[in-house]
Amino acid sequence: MTPDPPHHRDPDDLAGPGNDAGEAGTGVDDAIVDAALDASRALLGAVARSLAVAREHVSLPQFRVLVLLATRGPQRSGDLARAVGVHPSTFSRSADRLVSGGWVRRAENPDSRREVLVELTAPGAGLVVDVTQRRRSELRGVLTRLTREEQVLVHDGLSRYADAAGEPPATALLTLGV
């Protein structure tokens, strides 16, 4: 029987040469980094598959705008432009396409009649919900292949990883539409 690849071994069993500290003094075994890379590819696959339907209707940056509106509520165009890291005039053209597609609408700000807000329409909200449900379903399918104990370990590990990584800037997520 051949041993598991290094990234599937228990990190405590990796005390071989070159694996003690990984890259020059980082204190992280290469096998742990390899496992994180494998997991990131698997998660990106789930993201890509969940976005397939949305990509038929909107671009990834446009989908990111829909996600921002779904999580933050109606926003001023300038604030959305800053959040997605584009010039306001560039964002305005993208918003025009989202409006014409029925995904968002422009509405007068009830607190300031001089301001216009961009808000999600029911179809736009539905698209975000659909993608999120597809992603949850995909992840649930993978997690059901693990024992309850393994699920708890994954939960603890991913929660700690997410805490250590922090929230990525919106510009880092633009190409992924998340």
PDB file of C-alpha atoms in Angstrom:
ATOM      1  CA  MET A   1       0.000   0.000   0.000  1.00  0.00           C
ATOM      2  CA  THR A   2       1.425   3.405  -0.950  1.00  0.00           C
ATOM      3  CA  PRO A   3       1.345   6.207   1.607  1.00  0.00           C
ATOM      4  CA  ASP A   4      -0.971   9.170   1.199  1.00  0.00           C
ATOM      5  CA  PRO A   5       0.516  12.185  -0.569  1.00  0.00           C
ATOM      6  CA  PRO A   6       2.264  14.545   1.867  1.00  0.00           C
ATOM      7  CA  HIS A   7      -0.605  17.051   1.910  1.00  0.00           C
ATOM      8  CA  HIS A   8      -2.960  14.362   3.224  1.00  0.00           C
ATOM      9  CA  ARG A   9      -0.736  13.213   6.069  1.00  0.00           C
ATOM     10  CA  ASP A  10      -1.018  14.332   9.654  1.00  0.00           C
ATOM     11  CA  PRO A  11       1.251  17.419   9.997  1.00  0.00           C
ATOM     12  CA  ASP A  12       2.719  15.909  13.183  1.00  0.00           C
ATOM     13  CA  ASP A  13       4.146  13.087  11.037  1.00  0.00           C
ATOM     14  CA  LEU A  14       5.993  15.459   8.677  1.00  0.00           C
ATOM     15  CA  ALA A  15       9.157  16.063  10.627  1.00  0.00           C
ATOM     16  CA  GLY A  16      11.349  15.196   7.658  1.00  0.00           C
ATOM     17  CA  PRO A  17      14.089  17.358   6.160  1.00  0.00           C
ATOM     18  CA  GLY A  18      12.795  20.451   4.400  1.00  0.00           C
ATOM     19  CA  ASN A  19       9.355  20.132   5.935  1.00  0.00           C
ATOM     20  CA  ASP A  20      10.078  21.412   9.432  1.00  0.00           C
ATOM     21  CA  ALA A  21       9.555  25.067   8.681  1.00  0.00           C
ATOM     22  CA  GLY A  22       8.491  25.198   5.060  1.00  0.00           C
ATOM     23  CA  GLU A  23       9.744  28.321   3.320  1.00  0.00           C
ATOM     24  CA  ALA A  24      12.693  30.026   4.989  1.00  0.00           C
ATOM     25  CA  GLY A  25      11.652  30.393   8.587  1.00  0.00           C
ATOM     26  CA  THR A  26       7.878  30.651   8.177  1.00  0.00           C
ATOM     27  CA  GLY A  27       7.254  27.836  10.644  1.00  0.00           C
ATOM     28  CA  VAL A  28       4.645  26.284   8.355  1.00  0.00           C
ATOM     29  CA  ASP A  29       5.141  22.835   6.897  1.00  0.00           C
ATOM     30  CA  ASP A  30       5.040  22.651   3.103  1.00  0.00           C
ATOM     31  CA  ALA A  31       2.436  19.886   3.396  1.00  0.00           C
ATOM     32  CA  ILE A  32       0.084  22.252   5.237  1.00  0.00           C
ATOM     33  CA  VAL A  33       0.520  24.885   2.531  1.00  0.00           C
ATOM     34  CA  ASP A  34      -0.088  22.208  -0.126  1.00  0.00           C
ATOM     35  CA  ALA A  35      -3.289  21.152   1.646  1.00  0.00           C
ATOM     36  CA  ALA A  36      -4.456  24.790   1.755  1.00  0.00           C
ATOM     37  CA  LEU A  37      -3.722  25.095  -1.993  1.00  0.00           C
ATOM     38  CA  ASP A  38      -5.705  21.928  -2.699  1.00  0.00           C
ATOM     39  CA  ALA A  39      -8.609  23.211  -0.593  1.00  0.00           C
ATOM     40  CA  SER A  40      -8.511  26.612  -2.312  1.00  0.00           C
ATOM     41  CA  ARG A  41      -8.745  24.945  -5.734  1.00  0.00           C
ATOM     42  CA  ALA A  42     -11.678  22.840  -4.541  1.00  0.00           C
ATOM     43  CA  LEU A  43     -13.444  25.896  -3.137  1.00  0.00           C
ATOM     44  CA  LEU A  44     -12.789  27.911  -6.299  1.00  0.00           C
ATOM     45  CA  GLY A  45     -14.311  25.059  -8.285  1.00  0.00           C
ATOM     46  CA  ALA A  46     -17.456  25.318  -6.172  1.00  0.00           C
ATOM     47  CA  VAL A  47     -17.503  29.091  -6.676  1.00  0.00           C
ATOM     48  CA  ALA A  48     -17.098  28.736 -10.450  1.00  0.00           C
ATOM     49  CA  ARG A  49     -19.832  26.109 -10.740  1.00  0.00           C
ATOM     50  CA  SER A  50     -22.228  28.134  -8.594  1.00  0.00           C
ATOM     51  CA  LEU A  51     -21.674  31.206 -10.792  1.00  0.00           C
ATOM     52  CA  ALA A  52     -22.290  29.429 -14.104  1.00  0.00           C
ATOM     53  CA  VAL A  53     -25.953  30.437 -14.330  1.00  0.00           C
ATOM     54  CA  ALA A  54     -25.272  34.020 -13.263  1.00  0.00           C
ATOM     55  CA  ARG A  55     -22.549  34.357 -15.899  1.00  0.00           C
ATOM     56  CA  GLU A  56     -25.219  33.803 -18.561  1.00  0.00           C
ATOM     57  CA  HIS A  57     -26.832  37.079 -17.456  1.00  0.00           C
ATOM     58  CA  VAL A  58     -24.197  39.343 -15.889  1.00  0.00           C
ATOM     59  CA  SER A  59     -20.430  39.719 -15.811  1.00  0.00           C
ATOM     60  CA  LEU A  60     -18.510  38.781 -12.678  1.00  0.00           C
ATOM     61  CA  PRO A  61     -17.931  42.442 -11.671  1.00  0.00           C
ATOM     62  CA  GLN A  62     -21.651  43.097 -12.191  1.00  0.00           C
ATOM     63  CA  PHE A  63     -22.489  40.098 -10.033  1.00  0.00           C
ATOM     64  CA  ARG A  64     -20.201  41.519  -7.339  1.00  0.00           C
ATOM     65  CA  VAL A  65     -22.322  44.698  -7.414  1.00  0.00           C
ATOM     66  CA  LEU A  66     -25.455  42.591  -6.938  1.00  0.00           C
ATOM     67  CA  VAL A  67     -23.833  40.851  -3.954  1.00  0.00           C
ATOM     68  CA  LEU A  68     -22.841  44.201  -2.430  1.00  0.00           C
ATOM     69  CA  LEU A  69     -26.397  45.492  -2.805  1.00  0.00           C
ATOM     70  CA  ALA A  70     -27.809  42.267  -1.364  1.00  0.00           C
ATOM     71  CA  THR A  71     -25.578  42.530   1.708  1.00  0.00           C
ATOM     72  CA  ARG A  72     -25.456  46.306   2.218  1.00  0.00           C
ATOM     73  CA  GLY A  73     -28.779  47.481   0.849  1.00  0.00           C
ATOM     74  CA  PRO A  74     -29.274  50.432  -1.531  1.00  0.00           C
ATOM     75  CA  GLN A  75     -26.091  52.407  -2.186  1.00  0.00           C
ATOM     76  CA  ARG A  76     -25.044  55.625  -3.862  1.00  0.00           C
ATOM     77  CA  SER A  77     -23.330  55.034  -7.202  1.00  0.00           C
ATOM     78  CA  GLY A  78     -20.118  56.648  -5.989  1.00  0.00           C
ATOM     79  CA  ASP A  79     -20.002  54.383  -2.948  1.00  0.00           C
ATOM     80  CA  LEU A  80     -20.521  51.305  -5.127  1.00  0.00           C
ATOM     81  CA  ALA A  81     -17.830  52.474  -7.541  1.00  0.00           C
ATOM     82  CA  ARG A  82     -15.370  52.797  -4.642  1.00  0.00           C
ATOM     83  CA  ALA A  83     -16.397  49.406  -3.245  1.00  0.00           C
ATOM     84  CA  VAL A  84     -15.652  47.658  -6.528  1.00  0.00           C
ATOM     85  CA  GLY A  85     -12.566  49.739  -7.250  1.00  0.00           C
ATOM     86  CA  VAL A  86     -13.610  51.514 -10.444  1.00  0.00           C
ATOM     87  CA  HIS A  87     -14.011  55.116 -11.542  1.00  0.00           C
ATOM     88  CA  PRO A  88     -17.576  56.436 -11.067  1.00  0.00           C
ATOM     89  CA  SER A  89     -18.054  56.956 -14.823  1.00  0.00           C
ATOM     90  CA  THR A  90     -17.024  53.363 -15.493  1.00  0.00           C
ATOM     91  CA  PHE A  91     -19.404  52.188 -12.795  1.00  0.00           C
ATOM     92  CA  SER A  92     -22.215  54.306 -14.239  1.00  0.00           C
ATOM     93  CA  ARG A  93     -22.000  52.433 -17.562  1.00  0.00           C
ATOM     94  CA  SER A  94     -22.045  49.104 -15.756  1.00  0.00           C
ATOM     95  CA  ALA A  95     -25.007  50.234 -13.665  1.00  0.00           C
ATOM     96  CA  ASP A  96     -26.802  51.256 -16.875  1.00  0.00           C
ATOM     97  CA  ARG A  97     -26.434  47.675 -18.140  1.00  0.00           C
ATOM     98  CA  LEU A  98     -27.670  46.279 -14.829  1.00  0.00           C
ATOM     99  CA  VAL A  99     -30.678  48.617 -14.941  1.00  0.00           C
ATOM    100  CA  SER A 100     -31.504  47.688 -18.531  1.00  0.00           C
ATOM    101  CA  GLY A 101     -31.231  44.002 -17.598  1.00  0.00           C
ATOM    102  CA  GLY A 102     -33.693  44.518 -14.756  1.00  0.00           C
ATOM    103  CA  TRP A 103     -31.193  43.506 -12.045  1.00  0.00           C
ATOM    104  CA  VAL A 104     -31.079  46.900 -10.292  1.00  0.00           C
ATOM    105  CA  ARG A 105     -32.975  50.182 -10.392  1.00  0.00           C
ATOM    106  CA  ARG A 106     -32.086  53.749  -9.595  1.00  0.00           C
ATOM    107  CA  ALA A 107     -34.229  55.437  -6.974  1.00  0.00           C
ATOM    108  CA  GLU A 108     -34.304  58.820  -5.312  1.00  0.00           C
ATOM    109  CA  ASN A 109     -32.697  58.812  -1.870  1.00  0.00           C
ATOM    110  CA  PRO A 110     -35.527  59.515   0.601  1.00  0.00           C
ATOM    111  CA  ASP A 111     -33.030  61.320   2.867  1.00  0.00           C
ATOM    112  CA  SER A 112     -31.596  63.554   0.134  1.00  0.00           C
ATOM    113  CA  ARG A 113     -33.534  64.205  -3.060  1.00  0.00           C
ATOM    114  CA  ARG A 114     -30.309  65.246  -4.810  1.00  0.00           C
ATOM    115  CA  GLU A 115     -28.867  61.750  -4.412  1.00  0.00           C
ATOM    116  CA  VAL A 116     -29.743  58.696  -6.434  1.00  0.00           C
ATOM    117  CA  LEU A 117     -29.413  55.244  -4.949  1.00  0.00           C
ATOM    118  CA  VAL A 118     -28.863  51.985  -6.764  1.00  0.00           C
ATOM    119  CA  GLU A 119     -31.022  49.216  -5.352  1.00  0.00           C
ATOM    120  CA  LEU A 120     -31.512  45.560  -6.095  1.00  0.00           C
ATOM    121  CA  THR A 121     -34.665  44.451  -7.900  1.00  0.00           C
ATOM    122  CA  ALA A 122     -36.438  41.186  -7.140  1.00  0.00           C
ATOM    123  CA  PRO A 123     -34.755  39.449 -10.109  1.00  0.00           C
ATOM    124  CA  GLY A 124     -31.342  40.753  -8.970  1.00  0.00           C
ATOM    125  CA  ALA A 125     -31.937  39.524  -5.430  1.00  0.00           C
ATOM    126  CA  GLY A 126     -33.161  36.212  -6.839  1.00  0.00           C
ATOM    127  CA  LEU A 127     -29.965  35.764  -8.843  1.00  0.00           C
ATOM    128  CA  VAL A 128     -27.823  36.325  -5.730  1.00  0.00           C
ATOM    129  CA  VAL A 129     -29.975  33.883  -3.739  1.00  0.00           C
ATOM    130  CA  ASP A 130     -29.788  31.301  -6.531  1.00  0.00           C
ATOM    131  CA  VAL A 131     -25.981  31.469  -6.719  1.00  0.00           C
ATOM    132  CA  THR A 132     -25.687  31.322  -2.930  1.00  0.00           C
ATOM    133  CA  GLN A 133     -28.018  28.312  -2.740  1.00  0.00           C
ATOM    134  CA  ARG A 134     -26.080  26.537  -5.495  1.00  0.00           C
ATOM    135  CA  ARG A 135     -22.807  27.176  -3.659  1.00  0.00           C
ATOM    136  CA  ARG A 136     -24.250  26.015  -0.318  1.00  0.00           C
ATOM    137  CA  SER A 137     -25.624  22.879  -1.959  1.00  0.00           C
ATOM    138  CA  GLU A 138     -22.290  22.100  -3.579  1.00  0.00           C
ATOM    139  CA  LEU A 139     -20.401  22.582  -0.324  1.00  0.00           C
ATOM    140  CA  ARG A 140     -22.973  20.561   1.613  1.00  0.00           C
ATOM    141  CA  GLY A 141     -22.546  17.731  -0.886  1.00  0.00           C
ATOM    142  CA  VAL A 142     -18.821  17.633  -0.243  1.00  0.00           C
ATOM    143  CA  LEU A 143     -19.197  17.880   3.521  1.00  0.00           C
ATOM    144  CA  THR A 144     -21.706  15.000   3.634  1.00  0.00           C
ATOM    145  CA  ARG A 145     -18.917  12.720   2.417  1.00  0.00           C
ATOM    146  CA  LEU A 146     -17.091  13.349   5.703  1.00  0.00           C
ATOM    147  CA  THR A 147     -17.810  11.824   9.087  1.00  0.00           C
ATOM    148  CA  ARG A 148     -19.310  14.085  11.750  1.00  0.00           C
ATOM    149  CA  GLU A 149     -15.922  14.264  13.464  1.00  0.00           C
ATOM    150  CA  GLU A 150     -14.249  15.293  10.192  1.00  0.00           C
ATOM    151  CA  GLN A 151     -16.946  17.925   9.627  1.00  0.00           C
ATOM    152  CA  VAL A 152     -16.185  19.405  13.056  1.00  0.00           C
ATOM    153  CA  LEU A 153     -12.470  19.466  12.221  1.00  0.00           C
ATOM    154  CA  VAL A 154     -13.176  21.178   8.879  1.00  0.00           C
ATOM    155  CA  HIS A 155     -15.410  23.710  10.628  1.00  0.00           C
ATOM    156  CA  ASP A 156     -12.765  24.504  13.227  1.00  0.00           C
ATOM    157  CA  GLY A 157      -9.963  24.674  10.664  1.00  0.00           C
ATOM    158  CA  LEU A 158     -11.845  26.813   8.155  1.00  0.00           C
ATOM    159  CA  SER A 159     -13.133  29.139  10.883  1.00  0.00           C
ATOM    160  CA  ARG A 160      -9.609  29.669  12.181  1.00  0.00           C
ATOM    161  CA  TYR A 161      -8.254  30.124   8.665  1.00  0.00           C
ATOM    162  CA  ALA A 162     -10.943  32.711   7.847  1.00  0.00           C
ATOM    163  CA  ASP A 163     -10.205  34.584  11.078  1.00  0.00           C
ATOM    164  CA  ALA A 164      -6.463  34.603  10.356  1.00  0.00           C
ATOM    165  CA  ALA A 165      -6.954  35.677   6.742  1.00  0.00           C
ATOM    166  CA  GLY A 166      -9.397  38.468   7.511  1.00  0.00           C
ATOM    167  CA  GLU A 167     -11.834  39.922   5.006  1.00  0.00           C
ATOM    168  CA  PRO A 168     -10.196  40.349   1.588  1.00  0.00           C
ATOM    169  CA  PRO A 169     -10.554  43.752  -0.042  1.00  0.00           C
ATOM    170  CA  ALA A 170     -13.417  43.966  -2.514  1.00  0.00           C
ATOM    171  CA  THR A 171     -11.001  44.481  -5.396  1.00  0.00           C
ATOM    172  CA  ALA A 172      -9.429  41.082  -4.677  1.00  0.00           C
ATOM    173  CA  LEU A 173     -12.810  39.429  -5.155  1.00  0.00           C
ATOM    174  CA  LEU A 174     -13.903  41.215  -8.316  1.00  0.00           C
ATOM    175  CA  THR A 175     -12.700  38.585 -10.750  1.00  0.00           C
ATOM    176  CA  LEU A 176     -14.470  35.898  -8.754  1.00  0.00           C
ATOM    177  CA  GLY A 177     -17.795  37.669  -8.422  1.00  0.00           C
ATOM    178  CA  VAL A 178     -17.970  37.028  -4.662  1.00  0.00           C
TER     179      VAL A 178
END
